[in-house]
Amino acid sequence: MAGKTFKNNSNHYINGTLLIRQGTNIQLPSLEQGFSLDAGEEKYIEYGNSTNIFLNGLVFQYKDEASQSMSTDRQEVIATGTAPTFDWVLNTHSVITINSTKGLDISASN
C-alpha cells in the first residue's frame, strides 16, 4: 500500500477521488478511490496495493457557493517525468495541500 497526507486549506468540503495508476502504465484506465475532507482538515489516506503505488490524477467535487451548484475539477497525468510535471508533484511528495478548489490548485511537500 501507498499513502499520502492530504491537507484541505480551501474553504470547501471536498469529495475527492484518487486516480491510481495500474502498475507503471499511464495509458491504462485508472483505478479509483474516494475520500472526503472538511475545510481545514488534514488526513492520511492509504491507497493502491504492492503493484499500484502511483497516483495518476485527482478529482475534486465541491459546492460552489457563488453559483449554488456542484463543481468538479479533474487533472490526470499525461506524461511521466521530472519537475515540474504533475506526475512529479503527485508521486515524489508525501503531503498534498489543497490551496483552493478552483482549478485544482495544489502544492506538494515532504
Coordinates of N, CA and C in Angstrom, one line a residue:
M1 N 0.8 -1.2 0.0 CA 0.0 0.0 0.0 C 0.9 1.2 0.0
A2 N 0.3 2.3 -0.6 CA 1.0 3.6 -0.6 C 0.1 4.5 0.2
G3 N 0.5 5.7 0.5 CA -0.3 6.7 1.2 C 0.3 8.0 1.2
K4 N -0.5 9.0 1.4 CA -0.1 10.4 1.4 C -1.0 11.2 2.4
T5 N -0.5 12.3 2.9 CA -1.3 13.2 3.7 C -1.9 14.2 2.8
F6 N -3.2 14.4 3.0 CA -3.9 15.5 2.2 C -4.3 16.5 3.2
K7 N -4.0 17.8 2.9 CA -4.4 18.9 3.7 C -5.4 19.8 2.9
N8 N -6.6 20.1 3.5 CA -7.5 20.9 2.8 C -7.5 22.3 3.3
N9 N -6.7 23.2 2.7 CA -6.7 24.6 3.1 C -7.7 25.5 2.4
S10 N -8.6 24.8 1.6 CA -9.7 25.6 1.0 C -10.8 25.8 2.0
N11 N -11.8 26.6 1.6 CA -12.9 26.8 2.5 C -14.1 25.9 2.1
H12 N -13.9 24.9 1.4 CA -14.9 24.0 0.9 C -14.7 22.6 1.5
Y13 N -15.9 21.9 1.7 CA -15.9 20.5 1.9 C -15.6 19.8 0.6
I14 N -14.7 18.9 0.5 CA -14.3 18.3 -0.7 C -14.6 16.8 -0.7
N15 N -15.3 16.3 -1.8 CA -15.4 14.9 -2.1 C -14.3 14.7 -3.1
G16 N -13.4 13.8 -2.8 CA -12.2 13.6 -3.8 C -12.2 12.2 -4.3
T17 N -11.5 12.1 -5.4 CA -11.2 10.7 -5.9 C -9.7 10.7 -6.3
L18 N -9.1 9.7 -5.8 CA -7.7 9.4 -6.2 C -7.7 8.5 -7.4
L19 N -7.0 9.0 -8.5 CA -6.9 8.1 -9.7 C -5.6 7.4 -9.5
I20 N -5.6 6.1 -9.4 CA -4.4 5.3 -9.1 C -4.0 4.6 -10.4
R21 N -2.7 4.7 -10.7 CA -2.1 4.1 -11.9 C -2.1 2.6 -11.7
Q22 N -2.4 1.9 -12.8 CA -2.2 0.4 -12.8 C -0.8 0.1 -13.2
G23 N 0.0 -0.3 -12.2 CA 1.4 -0.5 -12.4 C 2.2 0.8 -12.8
T24 N 2.9 0.7 -13.9 CA 3.6 1.9 -14.4 C 3.1 2.5 -15.7
N25 N 2.0 1.9 -16.2 CA 1.4 2.3 -17.5 C 0.4 3.4 -17.3
I26 N 0.7 4.6 -17.7 CA -0.2 5.7 -17.5 C -1.4 5.7 -18.5
Q27 N -1.3 4.8 -19.5 CA -2.3 4.7 -20.6 C -3.5 3.8 -20.1
L28 N -3.3 2.9 -19.2 CA -4.4 2.1 -18.7 C -5.4 2.9 -17.9
P29 N -6.6 2.5 -17.9 CA -7.6 3.2 -17.1 C -7.2 3.2 -15.6
S30 N -7.4 4.3 -15.0 CA -7.0 4.5 -13.6 C -8.0 3.7 -12.7
L31 N -7.5 3.2 -11.6 CA -8.3 2.7 -10.5 C -8.7 3.9 -9.7
E32 N -9.9 3.8 -9.1 CA -10.4 5.0 -8.3 C -10.6 4.6 -6.9
Q33 N -10.3 5.6 -6.0 CA -10.6 5.5 -4.6 C -11.1 6.8 -4.1
G34 N -12.3 6.9 -3.4 CA -12.8 8.1 -2.9 C -12.3 8.4 -1.5
F35 N -12.4 9.7 -1.2 CA -12.1 10.2 0.1 C -12.8 11.6 0.3
S36 N -12.9 12.1 1.5 CA -13.5 13.4 1.7 C -12.7 14.1 2.8
L37 N -12.7 15.4 2.7 CA -12.0 16.3 3.6 C -12.9 17.5 3.9
D38 N -13.1 17.8 5.2 CA -13.7 19.0 5.6 C -12.8 20.2 5.4
A39 N -13.3 21.4 5.3 CA -12.4 22.6 5.2 C -11.5 22.6 6.4
G40 N -10.2 22.8 6.1 CA -9.2 22.8 7.2 C -8.7 21.4 7.7
E41 N -9.3 20.4 7.2 CA -9.0 19.0 7.7 C -7.7 18.5 7.0
E42 N -6.9 17.7 7.8 CA -5.8 17.0 7.3 C -6.0 15.5 7.6
K43 N -5.7 14.7 6.6 CA -5.9 13.2 6.7 C -4.9 12.4 5.9
Y44 N -4.4 11.4 6.5 CA -3.5 10.4 5.8 C -4.4 9.4 5.1
I45 N -4.2 9.2 3.8 CA -5.0 8.3 3.0 C -4.2 7.3 2.4
E46 N -4.5 6.0 2.7 CA -3.8 4.9 2.1 C -4.5 4.5 0.8
Y47 N -3.8 4.1 -0.2 CA -4.4 3.7 -1.5 C -3.5 2.6 -2.2
G48 N -4.1 2.0 -3.2 CA -3.3 1.1 -4.0 C -3.0 -0.2 -3.3
N49 N -2.0 -0.9 -3.9 CA -1.5 -2.2 -3.3 C 0.0 -2.3 -3.7
S50 N 0.6 -3.4 -3.6 CA 2.0 -3.6 -3.8 C 2.4 -3.2 -5.3
T51 N 1.5 -3.4 -6.2 CA 1.9 -3.1 -7.6 C 1.3 -1.8 -8.2
N52 N 0.3 -1.2 -7.5 CA -0.3 0.0 -7.9 C -0.1 1.1 -6.9
I53 N 1.1 1.7 -6.9 CA 1.6 2.6 -5.9 C 1.6 4.1 -6.3
F54 N 1.4 4.3 -7.6 CA 1.5 5.7 -8.1 C 0.1 6.3 -8.3
L55 N 0.0 7.6 -8.1 CA -1.2 8.3 -8.4 C -1.1 8.8 -9.9
N56 N -2.3 8.7 -10.5 CA -2.4 9.1 -11.9 C -3.2 10.4 -12.1
G57 N -3.8 10.9 -11.0 CA -4.6 12.1 -11.0 C -5.4 12.3 -9.8
L58 N -6.1 13.4 -9.8 CA -7.0 13.8 -8.7 C -8.3 14.3 -9.3
V59 N -9.4 14.1 -8.6 CA -10.7 14.7 -8.9 C -11.3 15.3 -7.6
F60 N -11.7 16.6 -7.7 CA -12.3 17.2 -6.5 C -13.7 17.7 -6.9
Q61 N -14.6 17.4 -6.1 CA -16.0 17.8 -6.2 C -16.4 18.6 -5.0
Y62 N -17.0 19.8 -5.2 CA -17.3 20.7 -4.1 C -18.5 21.6 -4.5
K63 N -19.2 22.1 -3.5 CA -20.3 23.1 -3.8 C -19.7 24.5 -4.0
D64 N -20.0 25.0 -5.2 CA -19.6 26.4 -5.5 C -20.7 27.3 -4.9
E65 N -20.3 28.1 -3.9 CA -21.3 29.0 -3.2 C -21.8 30.1 -4.1
A66 N -21.0 30.5 -5.0 CA -21.4 31.6 -5.9 C -22.5 31.2 -6.9
S67 N -22.4 30.0 -7.4 CA -23.3 29.6 -8.4 C -24.4 28.6 -7.8
Q68 N -24.2 28.2 -6.5 CA -25.0 27.2 -5.9 C -25.1 25.9 -6.7
S69 N -24.0 25.5 -7.2 CA -24.0 24.3 -8.0 C -22.8 23.4 -7.5
M70 N -22.9 22.1 -7.9 CA -21.7 21.3 -7.6 C -20.7 21.5 -8.7
S71 N -19.5 21.6 -8.4 CA -18.4 21.8 -9.4 C -17.4 20.7 -9.2
T72 N -16.8 20.3 -10.4 CA -15.8 19.2 -10.4 C -14.6 19.7 -11.1
D73 N -13.4 19.5 -10.5 CA -12.2 19.7 -11.2 C -11.4 18.4 -11.2
R74 N -10.8 18.1 -12.4 CA -10.1 16.9 -12.6 C -8.8 17.1 -13.3
Q75 N -7.8 16.5 -12.9 CA -6.5 16.6 -13.6 C -5.8 15.2 -13.6
E76 N -5.3 14.8 -14.7 CA -4.7 13.5 -14.8 C -3.3 13.6 -15.4
V77 N -2.4 12.7 -15.1 CA -1.1 12.6 -15.6 C -1.2 12.2 -17.1
I78 N -0.5 12.9 -17.9 CA -0.4 12.5 -19.3 C 1.0 12.2 -19.8
A79 N 1.9 12.5 -18.9 CA 3.3 12.1 -19.2 C 4.1 12.0 -17.8
T80 N 4.9 11.0 -17.7 CA 5.7 10.9 -16.5 C 7.0 11.7 -16.7
G81 N 7.7 12.0 -15.6 CA 8.9 12.7 -15.7 C 9.3 13.5 -14.5
T82 N 10.3 14.3 -14.7 CA 10.8 15.1 -13.5 C 10.1 16.5 -13.4
A83 N 10.5 17.2 -12.4 CA 9.9 18.5 -12.1 C 9.8 19.4 -13.4
P84 N 8.8 20.1 -13.6 CA 7.6 20.3 -12.8 C 6.3 19.5 -13.2
T85 N 6.5 18.3 -13.7 CA 5.3 17.6 -14.2 C 4.3 17.3 -13.1
F86 N 3.0 17.1 -13.4 CA 2.0 16.7 -12.4 C 2.4 15.4 -11.8
D87 N 2.9 14.5 -12.6 CA 3.4 13.2 -12.1 C 4.4 13.4 -11.0
W88 N 5.3 14.2 -11.2 CA 6.4 14.5 -10.2 C 5.8 15.1 -8.9
V89 N 4.8 16.0 -9.1 CA 4.1 16.6 -7.9 C 3.4 15.5 -7.1
L90 N 2.7 14.6 -7.8 CA 1.9 13.6 -7.1 C 2.7 12.5 -6.5
N91 N 3.8 12.1 -7.1 CA 4.4 10.9 -6.8 C 5.8 11.0 -6.1
T92 N 6.3 12.2 -5.9 CA 7.6 12.3 -5.2 C 7.4 13.1 -3.9
H93 N 6.2 13.4 -3.5 CA 5.9 14.1 -2.3 C 5.0 13.3 -1.4
S94 N 5.1 13.5 -0.1 CA 4.3 12.8 0.8 C 3.1 13.6 1.4
V95 N 3.1 14.9 1.1 CA 2.0 15.8 1.6 C 1.5 16.6 0.4
I96 N 0.2 16.5 0.1 CA -0.5 17.2 -0.9 C -1.4 18.2 -0.2
T97 N -1.2 19.5 -0.5 CA -2.0 20.5 0.1 C -3.0 21.1 -0.9
I98 N -4.2 21.1 -0.6 CA -5.2 21.7 -1.5 C -5.4 23.2 -1.1
N99 N -4.9 24.1 -1.9 CA -4.9 25.5 -1.6 C -6.2 26.1 -1.9
S100 N -6.8 25.7 -3.0 CA -8.1 26.2 -3.5 C -8.7 25.1 -4.4
T101 N -10.0 25.1 -4.4 CA -10.7 24.1 -5.2 C -10.7 24.5 -6.7
K102 N -10.7 25.8 -6.9 CA -10.8 26.3 -8.3 C -9.5 25.9 -9.1
G103 N -9.7 25.2 -10.1 CA -8.5 24.9 -11.0 C -7.6 23.9 -10.4
L104 N -8.0 23.1 -9.4 CA -7.2 22.1 -8.7 C -5.9 22.7 -8.3
D105 N -5.9 23.8 -7.5 CA -4.8 24.5 -7.0 C -4.2 23.7 -5.8
I106 N -3.1 22.9 -6.1 CA -2.5 22.2 -5.0 C -1.0 22.5 -5.0
S107 N -0.4 22.2 -3.8 CA 1.1 22.2 -3.7 C 1.5 21.0 -3.0
A108 N 2.8 20.6 -3.1 CA 3.3 19.4 -2.5 C 4.5 19.6 -1.7
S109 N 4.7 18.8 -0.7 CA 5.9 18.9 0.1 C 6.2 17.5 0.7
N110 N 7.4 17.4 1.4 CA 7.7 16.2 2.1 C 7.8 16.4 3.6

